[in-house]
PDB file of C-alpha atoms in Angstrom:
ATOM      1  CA  LYS A   1     -68.770 -55.833 -42.016  1.00  0.00           C
ATOM      2  CA  THR A   2     -67.251 -54.741 -38.428  1.00  0.00           C
ATOM      3  CA  GLN A   3     -64.058 -57.678 -37.809  1.00  0.00           C
ATOM      4  CA  VAL A   4     -64.017 -56.546 -34.332  1.00  0.00           C
ATOM      5  CA  GLU A   5     -67.271 -56.606 -31.958  1.00  0.00           C
ATOM      6  CA  GLN A   6     -67.896 -55.198 -28.445  1.00  0.00           C
ATOM      7  CA  SER A   7     -69.985 -56.949 -25.419  1.00  0.00           C
ATOM      8  CA  PRO A   8     -71.248 -55.338 -23.412  1.00  0.00           C
ATOM      9  CA  GLN A   9     -71.942 -52.099 -25.259  1.00  0.00           C
ATOM     10  CA  SER A  10     -71.883 -50.196 -21.601  1.00  0.00           C
ATOM     11  CA  LEU A  11     -71.718 -51.277 -17.840  1.00  0.00           C
ATOM     12  CA  VAL A  12     -72.695 -50.264 -14.875  1.00  0.00           C
ATOM     13  CA  VAL A  13     -70.625 -50.858 -12.112  1.00  0.00           C
ATOM     14  CA  ARG A  14     -70.879 -50.158  -8.864  1.00  0.00           C
ATOM     15  CA  GLN A  15     -67.346 -49.091  -6.953  1.00  0.00           C
ATOM     16  CA  GLY A  16     -65.310 -52.262  -6.251  1.00  0.00           C
ATOM     17  CA  GLU A  17     -67.147 -54.380  -7.671  1.00  0.00           C
ATOM     18  CA  ASN A  18     -65.428 -56.324 -10.706  1.00  0.00           C
ATOM     19  CA  CYS A  19     -66.331 -56.412 -14.074  1.00  0.00           C
ATOM     20  CA  VAL A  20     -65.529 -58.896 -16.844  1.00  0.00           C
ATOM     21  CA  LEU A  21     -65.399 -56.804 -20.888  1.00  0.00           C
ATOM     22  CA  GLN A  22     -65.517 -59.366 -24.042  1.00  0.00           C
ATOM     23  CA  CYS A  23     -64.262 -59.261 -27.562  1.00  0.00           C
ATOM     24  CA  ASN A  24     -64.758 -61.241 -30.539  1.00  0.00           C
ATOM     25  CA  TYR A  25     -62.994 -60.584 -33.225  1.00  0.00           C
ATOM     26  CA  SER A  26     -62.716 -61.984 -37.430  1.00  0.00           C
ATOM     27  CA  VAL A  27     -59.236 -60.293 -38.058  1.00  0.00           C
ATOM     28  CA  THR A  28     -57.148 -62.553 -40.046  1.00  0.00           C
ATOM     29  CA  PRO A  29     -54.615 -62.530 -39.768  1.00  0.00           C
ATOM     30  CA  ASP A  30     -54.164 -61.603 -35.969  1.00  0.00           C
ATOM     31  CA  ASN A  31     -50.815 -60.699 -34.743  1.00  0.00           C
ATOM     32  CA  HIS A  32     -51.633 -59.184 -31.929  1.00  0.00           C
ATOM     33  CA  LEU A  33     -54.628 -58.206 -29.861  1.00  0.00           C
ATOM     34  CA  ARG A  34     -54.450 -54.603 -27.505  1.00  0.00           C
ATOM     35  CA  TRP A  35     -57.060 -52.815 -24.779  1.00  0.00           C
ATOM     36  CA  PHE A  36     -56.921 -49.026 -24.981  1.00  0.00           C
ATOM     37  CA  LYS A  37     -58.905 -47.053 -22.033  1.00  0.00           C
ATOM     38  CA  GLN A  38     -60.694 -43.711 -23.771  1.00  0.00           C
ATOM     39  CA  ASP A  39     -61.310 -41.251 -21.437  1.00  0.00           C
ATOM     40  CA  THR A  40     -63.978 -38.999 -21.831  1.00  0.00           C
ATOM     41  CA  GLY A  41     -63.171 -36.033 -24.236  1.00  0.00           C
ATOM     42  CA  LYS A  42     -59.416 -38.096 -24.538  1.00  0.00           C
ATOM     43  CA  GLY A  43     -56.929 -40.077 -27.069  1.00  0.00           C
ATOM     44  CA  LEU A  44     -56.551 -43.733 -26.444  1.00  0.00           C
ATOM     45  CA  VAL A  45     -54.223 -44.861 -24.228  1.00  0.00           C
ATOM     46  CA  SER A  46     -52.866 -48.716 -24.117  1.00  0.00           C
ATOM     47  CA  LEU A  47     -53.484 -51.159 -21.114  1.00  0.00           C
ATOM     48  CA  THR A  48     -52.313 -54.609 -22.182  1.00  0.00           C
ATOM     49  CA  VAL A  49     -51.058 -56.108 -25.551  1.00  0.00           C
ATOM     50  CA  LEU A  50     -51.724 -60.018 -26.112  1.00  0.00           C
ATOM     51  CA  VAL A  51     -49.979 -61.691 -29.023  1.00  0.00           C
ATOM     52  CA  HIS A  52     -49.427 -65.580 -28.221  1.00  0.00           C
ATOM     53  CA  GLU A  53     -52.270 -68.697 -28.144  1.00  0.00           C
ATOM     54  CA  ASN A  54     -53.393 -68.021 -24.162  1.00  0.00           C
ATOM     55  CA  ASP A  55     -51.680 -64.989 -23.565  1.00  0.00           C
ATOM     56  CA  LYS A  56     -53.083 -63.550 -20.189  1.00  0.00           C
ATOM     57  CA  THR A  57     -51.142 -60.006 -18.850  1.00  0.00           C
ATOM     58  CA  SER A  58     -51.581 -58.229 -15.851  1.00  0.00           C
ATOM     59  CA  ASN A  59     -51.491 -53.827 -15.817  1.00  0.00           C
ATOM     60  CA  GLY A  60     -52.794 -53.723 -11.886  1.00  0.00           C
ATOM     61  CA  ARG A  61     -55.851 -54.240 -11.721  1.00  0.00           C
ATOM     62  CA  TYR A  62     -56.003 -54.953 -15.595  1.00  0.00           C
ATOM     63  CA  SER A  63     -55.470 -58.126 -16.499  1.00  0.00           C
ATOM     64  CA  ALA A  64     -56.569 -59.833 -20.413  1.00  0.00           C
ATOM     65  CA  THR A  65     -56.706 -63.081 -21.779  1.00  0.00           C
ATOM     66  CA  LEU A  66     -56.516 -63.850 -25.539  1.00  0.00           C
ATOM     67  CA  ASP A  67     -58.133 -67.336 -26.900  1.00  0.00           C
ATOM     68  CA  LYS A  68     -56.618 -66.711 -30.367  1.00  0.00           C
ATOM     69  CA  ASP A  69     -58.251 -70.033 -31.468  1.00  0.00           C
ATOM     70  CA  ALA A  70     -62.166 -69.064 -30.730  1.00  0.00           C
ATOM     71  CA  LYS A  71     -60.708 -65.111 -32.131  1.00  0.00           C
ATOM     72  CA  HIS A  72     -61.795 -64.282 -27.865  1.00  0.00           C
ATOM     73  CA  SER A  73     -60.251 -61.721 -25.809  1.00  0.00           C
ATOM     74  CA  THR A  74     -61.461 -60.561 -21.674  1.00  0.00           C
ATOM     75  CA  LEU A  75     -60.599 -57.901 -20.528  1.00  0.00           C
ATOM     76  CA  HIS A  76     -60.669 -58.431 -15.903  1.00  0.00           C
ATOM     77  CA  ILE A  77     -61.220 -55.302 -13.964  1.00  0.00           C
ATOM     78  CA  THR A  78     -60.531 -55.818 -10.245  1.00  0.00           C
ATOM     79  CA  ALA A  79     -62.000 -53.581  -7.173  1.00  0.00           C
ATOM     80  CA  THR A  80     -63.065 -50.785  -9.942  1.00  0.00           C
ATOM     81  CA  LEU A  81     -62.827 -47.457  -9.103  1.00  0.00           C
ATOM     82  CA  LEU A  82     -64.307 -44.179  -9.347  1.00  0.00           C
ATOM     83  CA  ASP A  83     -61.640 -43.559 -12.497  1.00  0.00           C
ATOM     84  CA  ASP A  84     -62.303 -46.772 -14.194  1.00  0.00           C
ATOM     85  CA  THR A  85     -65.420 -44.925 -16.037  1.00  0.00           C
ATOM     86  CA  ALA A  86     -64.356 -44.961 -19.333  1.00  0.00           C
ATOM     87  CA  THR A  87     -64.449 -46.504 -22.739  1.00  0.00           C
ATOM     88  CA  TYR A  88     -63.078 -50.022 -23.573  1.00  0.00           C
ATOM     89  CA  ILE A  89     -61.390 -50.572 -26.624  1.00  0.00           C
ATOM     90  CA  CYS A  90     -60.273 -54.035 -28.724  1.00  0.00           C
ATOM     91  CA  VAL A  91     -57.852 -52.996 -31.118  1.00  0.00           C
ATOM     92  CA  VAL A  92     -56.383 -55.929 -33.738  1.00  0.00           C
ATOM     93  CA  GLY A  93     -53.567 -55.896 -35.973  1.00  0.00           C
ATOM     94  CA  ASP A  94     -52.950 -57.261 -38.486  1.00  0.00           C
ATOM     95  CA  ARG A  95     -48.943 -57.197 -38.513  1.00  0.00           C
ATOM     96  CA  GLY A  96     -46.353 -56.723 -35.486  1.00  0.00           C
ATOM     97  CA  SER A  97     -45.391 -53.246 -37.591  1.00  0.00           C
ATOM     98  CA  ALA A  98     -46.943 -50.256 -38.853  1.00  0.00           C
ATOM     99  CA  LEU A  99     -46.960 -51.936 -41.996  1.00  0.00           C
ATOM    100  CA  GLY A 100     -50.147 -53.545 -40.717  1.00  0.00           C
ATOM    101  CA  ARG A 101     -53.555 -52.254 -40.188  1.00  0.00           C
ATOM    102  CA  LEU A 102     -55.473 -51.712 -36.702  1.00  0.00           C
ATOM    103  CA  HIS A 103     -59.175 -53.358 -36.877  1.00  0.00           C
ATOM    104  CA  PHE A 104     -60.638 -51.393 -33.622  1.00  0.00           C
ATOM    105  CA  GLY A 105     -63.873 -52.190 -31.427  1.00  0.00           C
ATOM    106  CA  ALA A 106     -66.155 -49.963 -30.709  1.00  0.00           C
ATOM    107  CA  GLY A 107     -66.161 -50.161 -27.399  1.00  0.00           C
ATOM    108  CA  THR A 108     -67.564 -50.945 -23.567  1.00  0.00           C
ATOM    109  CA  GLN A 109     -68.665 -47.717 -21.878  1.00  0.00           C
ATOM    110  CA  LEU A 110     -67.915 -48.448 -18.508  1.00  0.00           C
ATOM    111  CA  ILE A 111     -69.454 -46.103 -15.572  1.00  0.00           C
ATOM    112  CA  VAL A 112     -68.814 -46.646 -11.949  1.00  0.00           C
ATOM    113  CA  ILE A 113     -71.303 -45.355  -9.412  1.00  0.00           C
ATOM    114  CA  PRO A 114     -70.029 -44.409  -5.522  1.00  0.00           C
TER     115      PRO A 114
ATOM    116  CA  ASP B   1     -41.990 -36.520 -22.870  1.00  0.00           C
ATOM    117  CA  MET B   2     -43.726 -38.679 -24.857  1.00  0.00           C
ATOM    118  CA  LYS B   3     -46.838 -36.576 -26.434  1.00  0.00           C
ATOM    119  CA  VAL B   4     -48.610 -36.352 -29.954  1.00  0.00           C
ATOM    120  CA  THR B   5     -50.368 -32.980 -30.330  1.00  0.00           C
ATOM    121  CA  GLN B   6     -53.249 -31.647 -32.321  1.00  0.00           C
ATOM    122  CA  MET B   7     -54.535 -28.076 -32.270  1.00  0.00           C
ATOM    123  CA  PRO B   8     -57.574 -27.423 -32.551  1.00  0.00           C
ATOM    124  CA  ARG B   9     -59.049 -29.226 -30.433  1.00  0.00           C
ATOM    125  CA  TYR B  10     -62.700 -27.744 -31.234  1.00  0.00           C
ATOM    126  CA  LEU B  11     -63.168 -26.594 -34.549  1.00  0.00           C
ATOM    127  CA  ILE B  12     -67.043 -25.378 -36.063  1.00  0.00           C
ATOM    128  CA  LYS B  13     -67.265 -24.980 -39.635  1.00  0.00           C
ATOM    129  CA  ARG B  14     -69.857 -23.861 -42.452  1.00  0.00           C
ATOM    130  CA  MET B  15     -70.107 -26.413 -45.157  1.00  0.00           C
ATOM    131  CA  GLY B  16     -68.607 -25.963 -48.252  1.00  0.00           C
ATOM    132  CA  GLU B  17     -65.173 -24.036 -45.739  1.00  0.00           C
ATOM    133  CA  ASN B  18     -61.362 -25.597 -45.552  1.00  0.00           C
ATOM    134  CA  VAL B  19     -61.007 -27.095 -42.564  1.00  0.00           C
ATOM    135  CA  LEU B  20     -57.415 -27.895 -41.456  1.00  0.00           C
ATOM    136  CA  LEU B  21     -56.186 -30.098 -38.784  1.00  0.00           C
ATOM    137  CA  GLU B  22     -52.790 -30.101 -37.435  1.00  0.00           C
ATOM    138  CA  CYS B  23     -50.826 -32.495 -35.469  1.00  0.00           C
ATOM    139  CA  GLY B  24     -47.464 -33.195 -33.998  1.00  0.00           C
ATOM    140  CA  GLN B  25     -45.090 -36.130 -32.255  1.00  0.00           C
ATOM    141  CA  ASP B  26     -42.308 -35.367 -30.354  1.00  0.00           C
ATOM    142  CA  MET B  27     -40.533 -38.523 -31.076  1.00  0.00           C
ATOM    143  CA  SER B  28     -39.720 -39.307 -33.888  1.00  0.00           C
ATOM    144  CA  HIS B  29     -41.935 -41.803 -35.011  1.00  0.00           C
ATOM    145  CA  GLU B  30     -42.249 -42.747 -39.604  1.00  0.00           C
ATOM    146  CA  THR B  31     -45.271 -43.852 -38.975  1.00  0.00           C
ATOM    147  CA  MET B  32     -48.607 -41.687 -38.548  1.00  0.00           C
ATOM    148  CA  TYR B  33     -52.200 -42.083 -38.681  1.00  0.00           C
ATOM    149  CA  TRP B  34     -55.803 -39.971 -39.124  1.00  0.00           C
ATOM    150  CA  TYR B  35     -58.461 -41.492 -37.953  1.00  0.00           C
ATOM    151  CA  ARG B  36     -62.187 -40.717 -37.180  1.00  0.00           C
ATOM    152  CA  GLN B  37     -64.177 -41.854 -34.481  1.00  0.00           C
ATOM    153  CA  ASP B  38     -68.075 -41.307 -34.898  1.00  0.00           C
ATOM    154  CA  PRO B  39     -70.856 -43.216 -31.810  1.00  0.00           C
ATOM    155  CA  GLY B  40     -70.984 -46.711 -32.138  1.00  0.00           C
ATOM    156  CA  LEU B  41     -68.668 -47.249 -34.306  1.00  0.00           C
ATOM    157  CA  GLY B  42     -64.585 -48.382 -33.955  1.00  0.00           C
ATOM    158  CA  LEU B  43     -62.228 -45.716 -35.477  1.00  0.00           C
ATOM    159  CA  GLN B  44     -61.805 -45.083 -38.823  1.00  0.00           C
ATOM    160  CA  LEU B  45     -58.765 -44.961 -40.372  1.00  0.00           C
ATOM    161  CA  ILE B  46     -58.808 -42.309 -43.075  1.00  0.00           C
ATOM    162  CA  TYR B  47     -54.835 -41.666 -43.772  1.00  0.00           C
ATOM    163  CA  ILE B  48     -50.958 -43.572 -42.719  1.00  0.00           C
ATOM    164  CA  SER B  49     -48.468 -42.016 -43.749  1.00  0.00           C
ATOM    165  CA  TYR B  50     -44.880 -43.572 -43.891  1.00  0.00           C
ATOM    166  CA  ASP B  51     -43.008 -40.900 -43.746  1.00  0.00           C
ATOM    167  CA  VAL B  52     -42.246 -37.466 -45.511  1.00  0.00           C
ATOM    168  CA  ASP B  53     -44.248 -37.781 -48.421  1.00  0.00           C
ATOM    169  CA  SER B  54     -45.311 -41.005 -48.030  1.00  0.00           C
ATOM    170  CA  ASN B  55     -48.820 -41.064 -47.763  1.00  0.00           C
ATOM    171  CA  SER B  56     -51.304 -43.722 -48.454  1.00  0.00           C
ATOM    172  CA  GLU B  57     -55.076 -43.752 -48.636  1.00  0.00           C
ATOM    173  CA  GLY B  58     -57.256 -45.616 -45.215  1.00  0.00           C
ATOM    174  CA  ASP B  59     -60.631 -46.677 -45.065  1.00  0.00           C
ATOM    175  CA  ILE B  60     -62.386 -43.964 -46.019  1.00  0.00           C
ATOM    176  CA  PRO B  61     -60.463 -41.650 -47.726  1.00  0.00           C
ATOM    177  CA  LYS B  62     -63.191 -40.231 -49.692  1.00  0.00           C
ATOM    178  CA  GLY B  63     -63.212 -35.841 -48.645  1.00  0.00           C
ATOM    179  CA  TYR B  64     -59.955 -35.610 -47.416  1.00  0.00           C
ATOM    180  CA  ARG B  65     -56.110 -34.983 -48.327  1.00  0.00           C
ATOM    181  CA  VAL B  66     -53.077 -34.802 -46.141  1.00  0.00           C
ATOM    182  CA  SER B  67     -49.792 -33.548 -46.112  1.00  0.00           C
ATOM    183  CA  ARG B  68     -46.943 -34.374 -44.272  1.00  0.00           C
ATOM    184  CA  LYS B  69     -43.655 -32.246 -45.337  1.00  0.00           C
ATOM    185  CA  LYS B  70     -41.920 -32.774 -41.881  1.00  0.00           C
ATOM    186  CA  ARG B  71     -41.559 -36.024 -40.185  1.00  0.00           C
ATOM    187  CA  GLU B  72     -42.950 -34.707 -36.681  1.00  0.00           C
ATOM    188  CA  HIS B  73     -46.403 -33.075 -38.076  1.00  0.00           C
ATOM    189  CA  PHE B  74     -48.910 -34.489 -40.138  1.00  0.00           C
ATOM    190  CA  SER B  75     -52.300 -32.587 -41.113  1.00  0.00           C
ATOM    191  CA  LEU B  76     -55.732 -33.499 -42.363  1.00  0.00           C
ATOM    192  CA  ILE B  77     -56.967 -30.588 -44.730  1.00  0.00           C
ATOM    193  CA  LEU B  78     -60.646 -31.033 -45.761  1.00  0.00           C
ATOM    194  CA  ASP B  79     -61.882 -29.019 -48.751  1.00  0.00           C
ATOM    195  CA  SER B  80     -65.220 -28.038 -48.653  1.00  0.00           C
ATOM    196  CA  ALA B  81     -66.025 -29.471 -45.541  1.00  0.00           C
ATOM    197  CA  LYS B  82     -69.311 -31.818 -45.362  1.00  0.00           C
ATOM    198  CA  THR B  83     -72.218 -32.084 -42.799  1.00  0.00           C
ATOM    199  CA  ASN B  84     -71.415 -35.548 -42.819  1.00  0.00           C
ATOM    200  CA  GLN B  85     -67.713 -34.764 -41.753  1.00  0.00           C
ATOM    201  CA  THR B  86     -68.843 -33.789 -38.316  1.00  0.00           C
ATOM    202  CA  SER B  87     -66.707 -36.219 -36.001  1.00  0.00           C
ATOM    203  CA  VAL B  88     -63.631 -36.383 -33.658  1.00  0.00           C
ATOM    204  CA  TYR B  89     -60.583 -36.683 -35.043  1.00  0.00           C
ATOM    205  CA  PHE B  90     -57.883 -38.759 -33.944  1.00  0.00           C
ATOM    206  CA  CYS B  91     -54.244 -38.406 -35.007  1.00  0.00           C
ATOM    207  CA  ALA B  92     -51.680 -41.358 -33.692  1.00  0.00           C
ATOM    208  CA  SER B  93     -48.010 -42.187 -34.224  1.00  0.00           C
ATOM    209  CA  ARG B  94     -45.876 -45.115 -33.689  1.00  0.00           C
ATOM    210  CA  ASN B  95     -42.126 -46.426 -34.653  1.00  0.00           C
ATOM    211  CA  ARG B  96     -42.677 -48.288 -37.905  1.00  0.00           C
ATOM    212  CA  GLU B  97     -41.096 -51.393 -36.990  1.00  0.00           C
ATOM    213  CA  ASP B  98     -41.424 -51.981 -33.866  1.00  0.00           C
ATOM    214  CA  ASN B  99     -44.745 -53.159 -32.052  1.00  0.00           C
ATOM    215  CA  GLN B 100     -45.360 -50.346 -29.572  1.00  0.00           C
ATOM    216  CA  ALA B 101     -48.941 -49.339 -29.236  1.00  0.00           C
ATOM    217  CA  PRO B 102     -49.319 -46.358 -31.278  1.00  0.00           C
ATOM    218  CA  LEU B 103     -49.634 -43.393 -28.995  1.00  0.00           C
ATOM    219  CA  PHE B 104     -52.235 -41.153 -29.226  1.00  0.00           C
ATOM    220  CA  GLY B 105     -53.723 -37.689 -29.569  1.00  0.00           C
ATOM    221  CA  GLU B 106     -56.231 -35.935 -27.717  1.00  0.00           C
ATOM    222  CA  GLY B 107     -58.819 -35.477 -30.915  1.00  0.00           C
ATOM    223  CA  THR B 108     -60.114 -32.433 -32.281  1.00  0.00           C
ATOM    224  CA  ARG B 109     -64.172 -32.246 -32.187  1.00  0.00           C
ATOM    225  CA  LEU B 110     -64.722 -30.727 -35.508  1.00  0.00           C
ATOM    226  CA  SER B 111     -68.771 -29.669 -36.270  1.00  0.00           C
ATOM    227  CA  VAL B 112     -69.920 -28.650 -39.411  1.00  0.00           C
ATOM    228  CA  LEU B 113     -73.213 -26.598 -39.746  1.00  0.00           C
TER     229      LEU B 113
END
């Protein structure tokens, strides 16, 4: 059973537009949530991590929120660039150490067009 | 420069052949992982290694085995590969205790014909 669901599955935006990616999960316990960016043919690169209830983080044009009560996170990308074209993967960790498991969503494929 | 290196990057094998995927890291991370990534699915954990000769099965270990004889090196072995093992395989590493993100390699794309 999939424990991390991402939406939309794919998204096309024009350069300069903003977009929002969603992540819903049922992982318990939910120690932390991390967003990764995966360029085509590459590995995953961490963008941001959220740990506490109602956490909000910002990393340049990327910002994220976490609602632990609703088990929901959003990733906002502002003023998209062509280089933002990638798959964005939501990952929920059930513990703070490597003894825990990471639960991966299938990703949202973002395509930014000129 | 912190890096996880996977070799080879691309591999084509025939069904029934043996496959060796290699992963190395230069950060002395205790914990290393092997995942596979298939279209429409999240990464699935094959094996996790907590240190040298301390390996545990993940969620989909059947058809795979691993070897970790040095902390910086973690191998994934497919004895008699099957066509349904065609996938992209990712290795990752992280410190055991802290909450830093795992560092991923760039993947090995394996095709079993």
